Amino acid sequence: MSFDAKFDILKEQFLNIEFISEENSFEKIRIDSNSIVGLLNVLKYDALFDFDMLSSFIAVDLKDNFELIYDLYSTNSNKSLQISTLIDRNSAKVSSITEIFKSAHFDECEIFDMFGIEFLGNKNLKRLFMPKEWVGYPLRKDYVLDDSRLAWNSEVKS
Amino acid sequence: MNYLYYLYIQFLAKYHLPEAIGMITFPLLPFIIVAVVLIVMVIFLVLLERKVLAIFTQRKGPNRVGPWGLFQTIADAIKLLIKENITPVGAEKFMFTLAPLLAFIPVMAIWGLIPFSAEFDFISYSVGALLFMTIASIPILAILLAGYASNNKYSLLGSMRSVAQAISYELPFVFVLVAVVVLASSMNLGQIVLAQTSVYPFCGWFIFPSFLGFLIVFICALAELNRCPFDLPEAESELVSGYNTEYSGMRFAFFFLAEYAMMFIMCAFIATLFLGGYLSPFGFYLSTKIFGNGHLGQILVYFEQVFWIFLKTFFLIFCMMWVRATLPRLKSNQLMGFAWKVLLPASLLNLLFVCLYKYFLFAK
Amino acid sequence: MPNSNQLMKINIGPQHPSTHGVLRLVLELDGEFIRSCEPIIGYLHRGMEKMAENRTYLQYLPTVDRVDYLSGFFYASAFCDAVEYLAQIEVNKSVKYIRVLTMEMNRLASHLLWLGTFMLDLGATTPLFYCFRDREVILSLFESLTGQRLMYNYYTFGGVKHAIPSDWLDKTAEFVNSMPSKIQDYENIITKNPIFVSRTKGIGVITKKSALQYSITGPNLRASGVNLDYRKQKPYLIYNELEFDSITAENGDSFDRYKVRVEEMRVCLKIISQCVDWLKSNQGEVVSAIKQPLLKVPAGEYISNVEAPRGLCSCYLKSDGTNMPYRVKWRTGSYYAVQILPKLLEDNLYPDLMAIFGSLDVILPEVDR
Amino acid sequence: MIKKITKSFEYIVALVLGHLTVLKHIFKKPVTLEYPEKKAVLNENFRGEHALVTDSGGNLLCTACGTCQRVCPSFGTIEIEKDKNESGKFYPKNYSIDLNKCIFCGNCVNYCPFGAIVMTKEYELSNQKKSSLILDINTLKSNYSDSIIEKKEK
């Protein structure tokens, strides 16, 4: 069962699903953000795909929108697959996948902490690393590092 | 002993002091010696523990303060003396200060009970062993008092647990003590040691008929002293740092010294019970061979006996440190279960065996 | 279940003797039993991913060792692997062998430190000194090879900083021959010890399903029976040429995690001796040819996977053609091990906290990045 | 019941074996190094305190090109004041390294095109004042001459 045949099965179930392989980059399956949960459910529980581990959950700020990359891995068939979605920058909301993969809770809290992306359905979404009262989302490209407390900003040479 | 008394009177006469003073002060002499030897012994023991643990792990141990680090413990003691004695708010003042004393004083009392040689048997009661057990359990009350008086929820919990542990390990200890008393058919420690004499080296000792008893007593001593596999109360630094949380300065030093003094005396007690106290392992005394049987030989026999009991005690202390170097800590529920489910039946079994051994061997 | 007001809420850390760094656990205790636990992390967050975005590739390389200061080589190798893939920099075989050799020695050192501190948590003091005595030999070997004991900065793109000193391989071979007896010593003291066995057998069991749910990787996963070792499944560098086996155990409790790691130490020794023999027999040009400081990497993205001592370490690198990385994301093993901790601690005795947490081999710089 | 006895017998054997392995270490030499009296032997590429290389004539090899500044991972550690001497060659009028920020990674040594900066084996750098941790050009020069003398003694 080659990968293309499997991909065709997915094509029928999901509307705007496309296969991307840019130059000098790994192949990704691009899908829009509101049908992510459906796709991951199929990929995990369907015996055909059986991707049972979310190895890593990456968010990237592409200046005009965010990209979420789900790096799945299947222990039985030793294959890994990357799913990617694009989220609009100012209304950054996506449904949470903690029901499917429990490991995503920490990742989602971190991405919310660093990028400000809201994960609907995640029970206690809170800042993971930054202190509770921190303002702004540090890993965004437009985040200005002007906090006077940071070491190299303070001009005082003791 | 009268020869020593005669020497002492002559010594006083040289400074033309009347003989009456000699008569009064002579009984005091042993207790002064005991106090000095105890303090020196405890200071040396604290250092010995750190040195022995260092040798086990291929390290050098403290060697900066004084030659081979001998003054290390004195330096620690001075440091503790200088530190401020903090009494927590809301603590029972009187009981808070009483607890460390209550932990240390009984240890001084028990010291006299143990026969260091045929002559240096300072307090020889006909019920020596029983008296030892009663006084040895007073420090457990001190732990309870310390936990209650320091008005700290955690130290109360910690002291409760260490008292429960000490009591549940006292029971097997007493049953094995009964077995030894059966063997020696007397409670007086001096008699117990004499009952272990035999012509051939070693084989008179009680460790051979009741080896199981020796193991049980060794384990129970470890538990009573809160030492290695059973050091749950101190190890509770994760949750509760034991009963001496609130203590600082000299009061903490008292608890610390009491623990080491108790260790020394517990080992001395086990040595008298099982390893034949001051009897020399070769069946005869070297000093009579070397210095003949005159007065000098007799006096040196006493001192040689003291040497033998110290040697056996330090061997047992080395074993305790050796166990501390190897074993991890027990969990709290295993701790209790081990005492009641394993040690108690084993001590009864040992008692049964010893009685049978005594009946068949001495029945005729 | 007693209502929650009877529970005693205490928190352990962030400064605490046995939290291996600055982790804070808020525990709710019902007498002796732990009812709930909530890890609070972020005390050691240094912004590794933000730092990458305003530093050139060569400037970022030394900070990569600090993602997990006990296994610096793995993270440097993951980052170098990603940059070399994107910039199509060729790396010859002897450099690969040096990387595998130093990584396996680093894994051995990290496992030794884990064993020492794990036994210290359980109360046995001497294994700590034995493990540190052996780890000291490895650290002094690293110091003579790279110049520092923990922060190596030895790998660069396309090779290593400087060649191996002359007698270094012989000293390593001598060390490898002396190690098996030492590991046997640890086994004698610990493995069959009744107190250790009763404190770790059947405690903190991670089932195969929940391990995959929480994406646990590395020795913790292999102890639960899943044979996932990235050196075997997705061989990188020259692991396909080396002959070694990945260790698994069945019931995933603290004892099995201990067993898997001690066996893995022996596997490390086997790999090290193979690498040393190969490196002795054929010399190769090892020093990296890239000397210009402003290395430009063409646009692209890549995920490089490396089997770190605490689980899978994957580095996602996205470059946009300039000399600074556009986005770096580190996936580390302890991050997910801390996440499963509350589930393991439920309804366990309080002293079990040390047995479970120690056996997971969590280290905080990896969690907070 | 028999299983219990064999198990406890196995435990006793394991305990005795554990104790004997620990006892075995009594006869081994201590491995600890008494630091202030005896110092550890360091390899030549040990990364310690920095030093500016001077040729036999006593003038610096450094041409103040600033590569070390660009390669240093922590910003603002190396401060250079460029100047031109009479023969038109650039030389650093002032060159300071701030050890508070330096992480001793060795990038400056590795990527310096002229090999003008070197890391000596000096690692006892603690000091009372933070300002004395900022090495100016004279201390860097004297470091190099000290390390040369040291090499000669060996």
PDB file of N, CA and C in Angstrom, chain B residues 100-174:
ATOM      1  N   PRO B 100      16.916  18.001  74.861  1.00  0.00           N
ATOM      2  CA  PRO B 100      18.283  17.550  74.559  1.00  0.00           C
ATOM      3  C   PRO B 100      18.981  16.967  75.779  1.00  0.00           C
ATOM      4  N   LEU B 101      18.723  17.563  76.954  1.00  0.00           N
ATOM      5  CA  LEU B 101      19.376  17.003  78.154  1.00  0.00           C
ATOM      6  C   LEU B 101      18.861  15.589  78.400  1.00  0.00           C
ATOM      7  N   LEU B 102      17.539  15.458  78.235  1.00  0.00           N
ATOM      8  CA  LEU B 102      16.948  14.131  78.467  1.00  0.00           C
ATOM      9  C   LEU B 102      17.551  13.110  77.503  1.00  0.00           C
ATOM     10  N   ALA B 103      18.012  13.573  76.355  1.00  0.00           N
ATOM     11  CA  ALA B 103      18.594  12.617  75.391  1.00  0.00           C
ATOM     12  C   ALA B 103      20.010  12.270  75.821  1.00  0.00           C
ATOM     13  N   PHE B 104      20.724  13.215  76.469  1.00  0.00           N
ATOM     14  CA  PHE B 104      22.155  13.007  76.701  1.00  0.00           C
ATOM     15  C   PHE B 104      22.435  12.389  78.069  1.00  0.00           C
ATOM     16  N   ILE B 105      21.703  12.797  79.094  1.00  0.00           N
ATOM     17  CA  ILE B 105      22.070  12.356  80.459  1.00  0.00           C
ATOM     18  C   ILE B 105      21.949  10.837  80.617  1.00  0.00           C
ATOM     19  N   PRO B 106      20.817  10.206  80.183  1.00  0.00           N
ATOM     20  CA  PRO B 106      20.750   8.742  80.401  1.00  0.00           C
ATOM     21  C   PRO B 106      21.946   8.029  79.796  1.00  0.00           C
ATOM     22  N   VAL B 107      22.452   8.577  78.697  1.00  0.00           N
ATOM     23  CA  VAL B 107      23.564   7.881  78.045  1.00  0.00           C
ATOM     24  C   VAL B 107      24.758   7.848  78.991  1.00  0.00           C
ATOM     25  N   MET B 108      24.950   8.976  79.753  1.00  0.00           N
ATOM     26  CA  MET B 108      26.070   8.978  80.714  1.00  0.00           C
ATOM     27  C   MET B 108      25.824   7.927  81.793  1.00  0.00           C
ATOM     28  N   ALA B 109      24.543   7.797  82.176  1.00  0.00           N
ATOM     29  CA  ALA B 109      24.257   6.859  83.285  1.00  0.00           C
ATOM     30  C   ALA B 109      24.553   5.436  82.842  1.00  0.00           C
ATOM     31  N   ILE B 110      24.114   5.102  81.625  1.00  0.00           N
ATOM     32  CA  ILE B 110      24.268   3.702  81.187  1.00  0.00           C
ATOM     33  C   ILE B 110      25.747   3.340  81.104  1.00  0.00           C
ATOM     34  N   TRP B 111      26.578   4.310  80.861  1.00  0.00           N
ATOM     35  CA  TRP B 111      27.999   4.034  80.617  1.00  0.00           C
ATOM     36  C   TRP B 111      28.585   3.231  81.778  1.00  0.00           C
ATOM     37  N   GLY B 112      28.189   3.588  82.999  1.00  0.00           N
ATOM     38  CA  GLY B 112      28.780   2.923  84.168  1.00  0.00           C
ATOM     39  C   GLY B 112      28.347   1.470  84.269  1.00  0.00           C
ATOM     40  N   LEU B 113      27.186   1.149  83.670  1.00  0.00           N
ATOM     41  CA  LEU B 113      26.640  -0.212  83.846  1.00  0.00           C
ATOM     42  C   LEU B 113      27.543  -1.265  83.219  1.00  0.00           C
ATOM     43  N   ILE B 114      28.192  -0.891  82.103  1.00  0.00           N
ATOM     44  CA  ILE B 114      28.880  -1.935  81.313  1.00  0.00           C
ATOM     45  C   ILE B 114      30.187  -2.287  82.014  1.00  0.00           C
ATOM     46  N   PRO B 115      30.460  -3.568  82.257  1.00  0.00           N
ATOM     47  CA  PRO B 115      31.699  -3.968  82.950  1.00  0.00           C
ATOM     48  C   PRO B 115      32.886  -3.851  82.013  1.00  0.00           C
ATOM     49  N   PHE B 116      33.787  -2.899  82.259  1.00  0.00           N
ATOM     50  CA  PHE B 116      34.933  -2.748  81.350  1.00  0.00           C
ATOM     51  C   PHE B 116      36.048  -3.710  81.719  1.00  0.00           C
ATOM     52  N   SER B 117      36.046  -4.195  82.965  1.00  0.00           N
ATOM     53  CA  SER B 117      36.995  -5.268  83.300  1.00  0.00           C
ATOM     54  C   SER B 117      36.542  -5.820  84.637  1.00  0.00           C
ATOM     55  N   ALA B 118      37.191  -6.908  85.060  1.00  0.00           N
ATOM     56  CA  ALA B 118      36.730  -7.560  86.294  1.00  0.00           C
ATOM     57  C   ALA B 118      36.662  -6.532  87.417  1.00  0.00           C
ATOM     58  N   GLU B 119      37.630  -5.620  87.488  1.00  0.00           N
ATOM     59  CA  GLU B 119      37.650  -4.641  88.591  1.00  0.00           C
ATOM     60  C   GLU B 119      36.844  -3.400  88.264  1.00  0.00           C
ATOM     61  N   PHE B 120      36.942  -2.932  86.979  1.00  0.00           N
ATOM     62  CA  PHE B 120      36.284  -1.646  86.660  1.00  0.00           C
ATOM     63  C   PHE B 120      34.816  -1.892  86.360  1.00  0.00           C
ATOM     64  N   ASP B 121      34.147  -2.521  87.315  1.00  0.00           N
ATOM     65  CA  ASP B 121      32.720  -2.749  87.108  1.00  0.00           C
ATOM     66  C   ASP B 121      32.014  -1.736  87.985  1.00  0.00           C
ATOM     67  N   PHE B 122      31.777  -0.531  87.427  1.00  0.00           N
ATOM     68  CA  PHE B 122      31.430   0.586  88.322  1.00  0.00           C
ATOM     69  C   PHE B 122      30.088   0.361  88.985  1.00  0.00           C
ATOM     70  N   ILE B 123      29.053   0.108  88.172  1.00  0.00           N
ATOM     71  CA  ILE B 123      27.731  -0.130  88.798  1.00  0.00           C
ATOM     72  C   ILE B 123      27.370  -1.565  88.446  1.00  0.00           C
ATOM     73  N   SER B 124      27.441  -2.438  89.414  1.00  0.00           N
ATOM     74  CA  SER B 124      27.066  -3.811  89.053  1.00  0.00           C
ATOM     75  C   SER B 124      25.861  -4.202  89.878  1.00  0.00           C
ATOM     76  N   TYR B 125      24.701  -4.069  89.220  1.00  0.00           N
ATOM     77  CA  TYR B 125      23.458  -4.480  89.871  1.00  0.00           C
ATOM     78  C   TYR B 125      23.159  -5.916  89.498  1.00  0.00           C
ATOM     79  N   SER B 126      22.335  -6.546  90.320  1.00  0.00           N
ATOM     80  CA  SER B 126      21.991  -7.941  89.967  1.00  0.00           C
ATOM     81  C   SER B 126      21.057  -7.923  88.765  1.00  0.00           C
ATOM     82  N   VAL B 127      20.405  -6.744  88.464  1.00  0.00           N
ATOM     83  CA  VAL B 127      19.492  -6.712  87.301  1.00  0.00           C
ATOM     84  C   VAL B 127      20.067  -5.736  86.268  1.00  0.00           C
ATOM     85  N   GLY B 128      21.381  -5.792  86.039  1.00  0.00           N
ATOM     86  CA  GLY B 128      22.069  -4.846  85.140  1.00  0.00           C
ATOM     87  C   GLY B 128      21.427  -4.767  83.770  1.00  0.00           C
ATOM     88  N   ALA B 129      21.158  -5.922  83.146  1.00  0.00           N
ATOM     89  CA  ALA B 129      20.644  -5.917  81.757  1.00  0.00           C
ATOM     90  C   ALA B 129      19.306  -5.215  81.708  1.00  0.00           C
ATOM     91  N   LEU B 130      18.424  -5.511  82.644  1.00  0.00           N
ATOM     92  CA  LEU B 130      17.085  -4.890  82.626  1.00  0.00           C
ATOM     93  C   LEU B 130      17.225  -3.375  82.792  1.00  0.00           C
ATOM     94  N   LEU B 131      18.119  -2.969  83.733  1.00  0.00           N
ATOM     95  CA  LEU B 131      18.297  -1.528  83.969  1.00  0.00           C
ATOM     96  C   LEU B 131      18.780  -0.862  82.685  1.00  0.00           C
ATOM     97  N   PHE B 132      19.671  -1.581  81.954  1.00  0.00           N
ATOM     98  CA  PHE B 132      20.193  -0.986  80.709  1.00  0.00           C
ATOM     99  C   PHE B 132      19.039  -0.697  79.768  1.00  0.00           C
ATOM    100  N   MET B 133      18.149  -1.696  79.616  1.00  0.00           N
ATOM    101  CA  MET B 133      17.060  -1.514  78.630  1.00  0.00           C
ATOM    102  C   MET B 133      16.181  -0.340  79.033  1.00  0.00           C
ATOM    103  N   THR B 134      15.877  -0.219  80.335  1.00  0.00           N
ATOM    104  CA  THR B 134      14.968   0.872  80.733  1.00  0.00           C
ATOM    105  C   THR B 134      15.619   2.231  80.474  1.00  0.00           C
ATOM    106  N   ILE B 135      16.877   2.374  80.888  1.00  0.00           N
ATOM    107  CA  ILE B 135      17.494   3.705  80.724  1.00  0.00           C
ATOM    108  C   ILE B 135      17.735   3.973  79.245  1.00  0.00           C
ATOM    109  N   ALA B 136      17.994   2.889  78.473  1.00  0.00           N
ATOM    110  CA  ALA B 136      18.274   3.103  77.046  1.00  0.00           C
ATOM    111  C   ALA B 136      17.036   3.595  76.310  1.00  0.00           C
ATOM    112  N   SER B 137      15.858   3.424  76.905  1.00  0.00           N
ATOM    113  CA  SER B 137      14.671   3.874  76.159  1.00  0.00           C
ATOM    114  C   SER B 137      14.259   5.285  76.561  1.00  0.00           C
ATOM    115  N   ILE B 138      14.996   5.899  77.491  1.00  0.00           N
ATOM    116  CA  ILE B 138      14.618   7.278  77.859  1.00  0.00           C
ATOM    117  C   ILE B 138      14.852   8.236  76.682  1.00  0.00           C
ATOM    118  N   PRO B 139      15.961   8.127  75.927  1.00  0.00           N
ATOM    119  CA  PRO B 139      16.124   9.066  74.803  1.00  0.00           C
ATOM    120  C   PRO B 139      14.936   9.045  73.829  1.00  0.00           C
ATOM    121  N   ILE B 140      14.228   7.896  73.754  1.00  0.00           N
ATOM    122  CA  ILE B 140      13.065   7.891  72.837  1.00  0.00           C
ATOM    123  C   ILE B 140      12.028   8.886  73.352  1.00  0.00           C
ATOM    124  N   LEU B 141      11.883   8.931  74.698  1.00  0.00           N
ATOM    125  CA  LEU B 141      10.952   9.944  75.249  1.00  0.00           C
ATOM    126  C   LEU B 141      11.452  11.332  74.877  1.00  0.00           C
ATOM    127  N   ALA B 142      12.770  11.501  74.905  1.00  0.00           N
ATOM    128  CA  ALA B 142      13.315  12.838  74.590  1.00  0.00           C
ATOM    129  C   ALA B 142      12.915  13.231  73.174  1.00  0.00           C
ATOM    130  N   ILE B 143      12.941  12.250  72.244  1.00  0.00           N
ATOM    131  CA  ILE B 143      12.573  12.579  70.845  1.00  0.00           C
ATOM    132  C   ILE B 143      11.122  13.014  70.801  1.00  0.00           C
ATOM    133  N   LEU B 144      10.267  12.279  71.516  1.00  0.00           N
ATOM    134  CA  LEU B 144       8.832  12.640  71.521  1.00  0.00           C
ATOM    135  C   LEU B 144       8.666  14.050  72.090  1.00  0.00           C
ATOM    136  N   LEU B 145       9.377  14.305  73.184  1.00  0.00           N
ATOM    137  CA  LEU B 145       9.273  15.627  73.837  1.00  0.00           C
ATOM    138  C   LEU B 145       9.734  16.719  72.878  1.00  0.00           C
ATOM    139  N   ALA B 146      10.879  16.434  72.189  1.00  0.00           N
ATOM    140  CA  ALA B 146      11.423  17.451  71.266  1.00  0.00           C
ATOM    141  C   ALA B 146      10.397  17.727  70.166  1.00  0.00           C
ATOM    142  N   GLY B 147       9.830  16.673  69.619  1.00  0.00           N
ATOM    143  CA  GLY B 147       8.853  16.864  68.533  1.00  0.00           C
ATOM    144  C   GLY B 147       7.672  17.681  69.001  1.00  0.00           C
ATOM    145  N   TYR B 148       7.164  17.366  70.197  1.00  0.00           N
ATOM    146  CA  TYR B 148       5.962  18.063  70.706  1.00  0.00           C
ATOM    147  C   TYR B 148       6.295  19.503  71.060  1.00  0.00           C
ATOM    148  N   ALA B 149       7.482  19.703  71.693  1.00  0.00           N
ATOM    149  CA  ALA B 149       7.746  21.035  72.276  1.00  0.00           C
ATOM    150  C   ALA B 149       8.105  22.051  71.206  1.00  0.00           C
ATOM    151  N   SER B 150       8.567  21.617  70.031  1.00  0.00           N
ATOM    152  CA  SER B 150       9.067  22.659  69.109  1.00  0.00           C
ATOM    153  C   SER B 150       7.945  23.218  68.250  1.00  0.00           C
ATOM    154  N   ASN B 151       6.676  22.951  68.633  1.00  0.00           N
ATOM    155  CA  ASN B 151       5.542  23.670  68.042  1.00  0.00           C
ATOM    156  C   ASN B 151       5.621  23.714  66.526  1.00  0.00           C
ATOM    157  N   ASN B 152       6.028  22.584  65.916  1.00  0.00           N
ATOM    158  CA  ASN B 152       6.188  22.593  64.453  1.00  0.00           C
ATOM    159  C   ASN B 152       5.529  21.312  63.957  1.00  0.00           C
ATOM    160  N   LYS B 153       4.573  21.497  63.078  1.00  0.00           N
ATOM    161  CA  LYS B 153       3.733  20.361  62.634  1.00  0.00           C
ATOM    162  C   LYS B 153       4.619  19.226  62.096  1.00  0.00           C
ATOM    163  N   TYR B 154       5.633  19.609  61.333  1.00  0.00           N
ATOM    164  CA  TYR B 154       6.446  18.570  60.678  1.00  0.00           C
ATOM    165  C   TYR B 154       7.258  17.802  61.721  1.00  0.00           C
ATOM    166  N   SER B 155       7.866  18.535  62.696  1.00  0.00           N
ATOM    167  CA  SER B 155       8.741  17.798  63.640  1.00  0.00           C
ATOM    168  C   SER B 155       7.868  16.911  64.526  1.00  0.00           C
ATOM    169  N   LEU B 156       6.609  17.312  64.781  1.00  0.00           N
ATOM    170  CA  LEU B 156       5.729  16.421  65.568  1.00  0.00           C
ATOM    171  C   LEU B 156       5.526  15.122  64.798  1.00  0.00           C
ATOM    172  N   LEU B 157       5.213  15.255  63.483  1.00  0.00           N
ATOM    173  CA  LEU B 157       5.007  14.048  62.650  1.00  0.00           C
ATOM    174  C   LEU B 157       6.270  13.196  62.673  1.00  0.00           C
ATOM    175  N   GLY B 158       7.426  13.862  62.490  1.00  0.00           N
ATOM    176  CA  GLY B 158       8.681  13.119  62.420  1.00  0.00           C
ATOM    177  C   GLY B 158       8.953  12.397  63.725  1.00  0.00           C
ATOM    178  N   SER B 159       8.709  13.099  64.849  1.00  0.00           N
ATOM    179  CA  SER B 159       9.041  12.441  66.137  1.00  0.00           C
ATOM    180  C   SER B 159       8.074  11.291  66.373  1.00  0.00           C
ATOM    181  N   MET B 160       6.792  11.456  65.983  1.00  0.00           N
ATOM    182  CA  MET B 160       5.830  10.332  66.142  1.00  0.00           C
ATOM    183  C   MET B 160       6.384   9.099  65.440  1.00  0.00           C
ATOM    184  N   ARG B 161       6.836   9.341  64.192  1.00  0.00           N
ATOM    185  CA  ARG B 161       7.266   8.173  63.398  1.00  0.00           C
ATOM    186  C   ARG B 161       8.514   7.553  64.024  1.00  0.00           C
ATOM    187  N   SER B 162       9.472   8.395  64.479  1.00  0.00           N
ATOM    188  CA  SER B 162      10.713   7.775  64.994  1.00  0.00           C
ATOM    189  C   SER B 162      10.431   7.080  66.321  1.00  0.00           C
ATOM    190  N   VAL B 163       9.469   7.593  67.109  1.00  0.00           N
ATOM    191  CA  VAL B 163       9.156   6.895  68.372  1.00  0.00           C
ATOM    192  C   VAL B 163       8.503   5.553  68.069  1.00  0.00           C
ATOM    193  N   ALA B 164       7.569   5.558  67.096  1.00  0.00           N
ATOM    194  CA  ALA B 164       6.899   4.282  66.753  1.00  0.00           C
ATOM    195  C   ALA B 164       7.942   3.270  66.297  1.00  0.00           C
ATOM    196  N   GLN B 165       8.903   3.759  65.497  1.00  0.00           N
ATOM    197  CA  GLN B 165       9.942   2.843  64.986  1.00  0.00           C
ATOM    198  C   GLN B 165      10.769   2.311  66.148  1.00  0.00           C
ATOM    199  N   ALA B 166      11.167   3.183  67.075  1.00  0.00           N
ATOM    200  CA  ALA B 166      12.061   2.750  68.165  1.00  0.00           C
ATOM    201  C   ALA B 166      11.346   1.722  69.045  1.00  0.00           C
ATOM    202  N   ILE B 167      10.062   2.001  69.321  1.00  0.00           N
ATOM    203  CA  ILE B 167       9.357   1.073  70.226  1.00  0.00           C
ATOM    204  C   ILE B 167       9.188  -0.280  69.546  1.00  0.00           C
ATOM    205  N   SER B 168       8.783  -0.259  68.248  1.00  0.00           N
ATOM    206  CA  SER B 168       8.500  -1.566  67.627  1.00  0.00           C
ATOM    207  C   SER B 168       9.796  -2.361  67.480  1.00  0.00           C
ATOM    208  N   TYR B 169      10.961  -1.728  67.549  1.00  0.00           N
ATOM    209  CA  TYR B 169      12.207  -2.515  67.448  1.00  0.00           C
ATOM    210  C   TYR B 169      12.766  -2.850  68.823  1.00  0.00           C
ATOM    211  N   GLU B 170      12.116  -2.319  69.869  1.00  0.00           N
ATOM    212  CA  GLU B 170      12.615  -2.639  71.211  1.00  0.00           C
ATOM    213  C   GLU B 170      12.141  -4.028  71.627  1.00  0.00           C
ATOM    214  N   LEU B 171      10.989  -4.402  71.113  1.00  0.00           N
ATOM    215  CA  LEU B 171      10.402  -5.682  71.557  1.00  0.00           C
ATOM    216  C   LEU B 171      11.310  -6.866  71.207  1.00  0.00           C
ATOM    217  N   PRO B 172      11.707  -7.030  69.915  1.00  0.00           N
ATOM    218  CA  PRO B 172      12.602  -8.160  69.618  1.00  0.00           C
ATOM    219  C   PRO B 172      13.894  -8.067  70.436  1.00  0.00           C
ATOM    220  N   PHE B 173      14.357  -6.823  70.663  1.00  0.00           N
ATOM    221  CA  PHE B 173      15.601  -6.644  71.431  1.00  0.00           C
ATOM    222  C   PHE B 173      15.438  -7.295  72.814  1.00  0.00           C
ATOM    223  N   VAL B 174      14.310  -7.040  73.448  1.00  0.00           N
ATOM    224  CA  VAL B 174      14.142  -7.539  74.825  1.00  0.00           C
ATOM    225  C   VAL B 174      14.019  -9.061  74.824  1.00  0.00           C
TER     226      VAL B 174
END
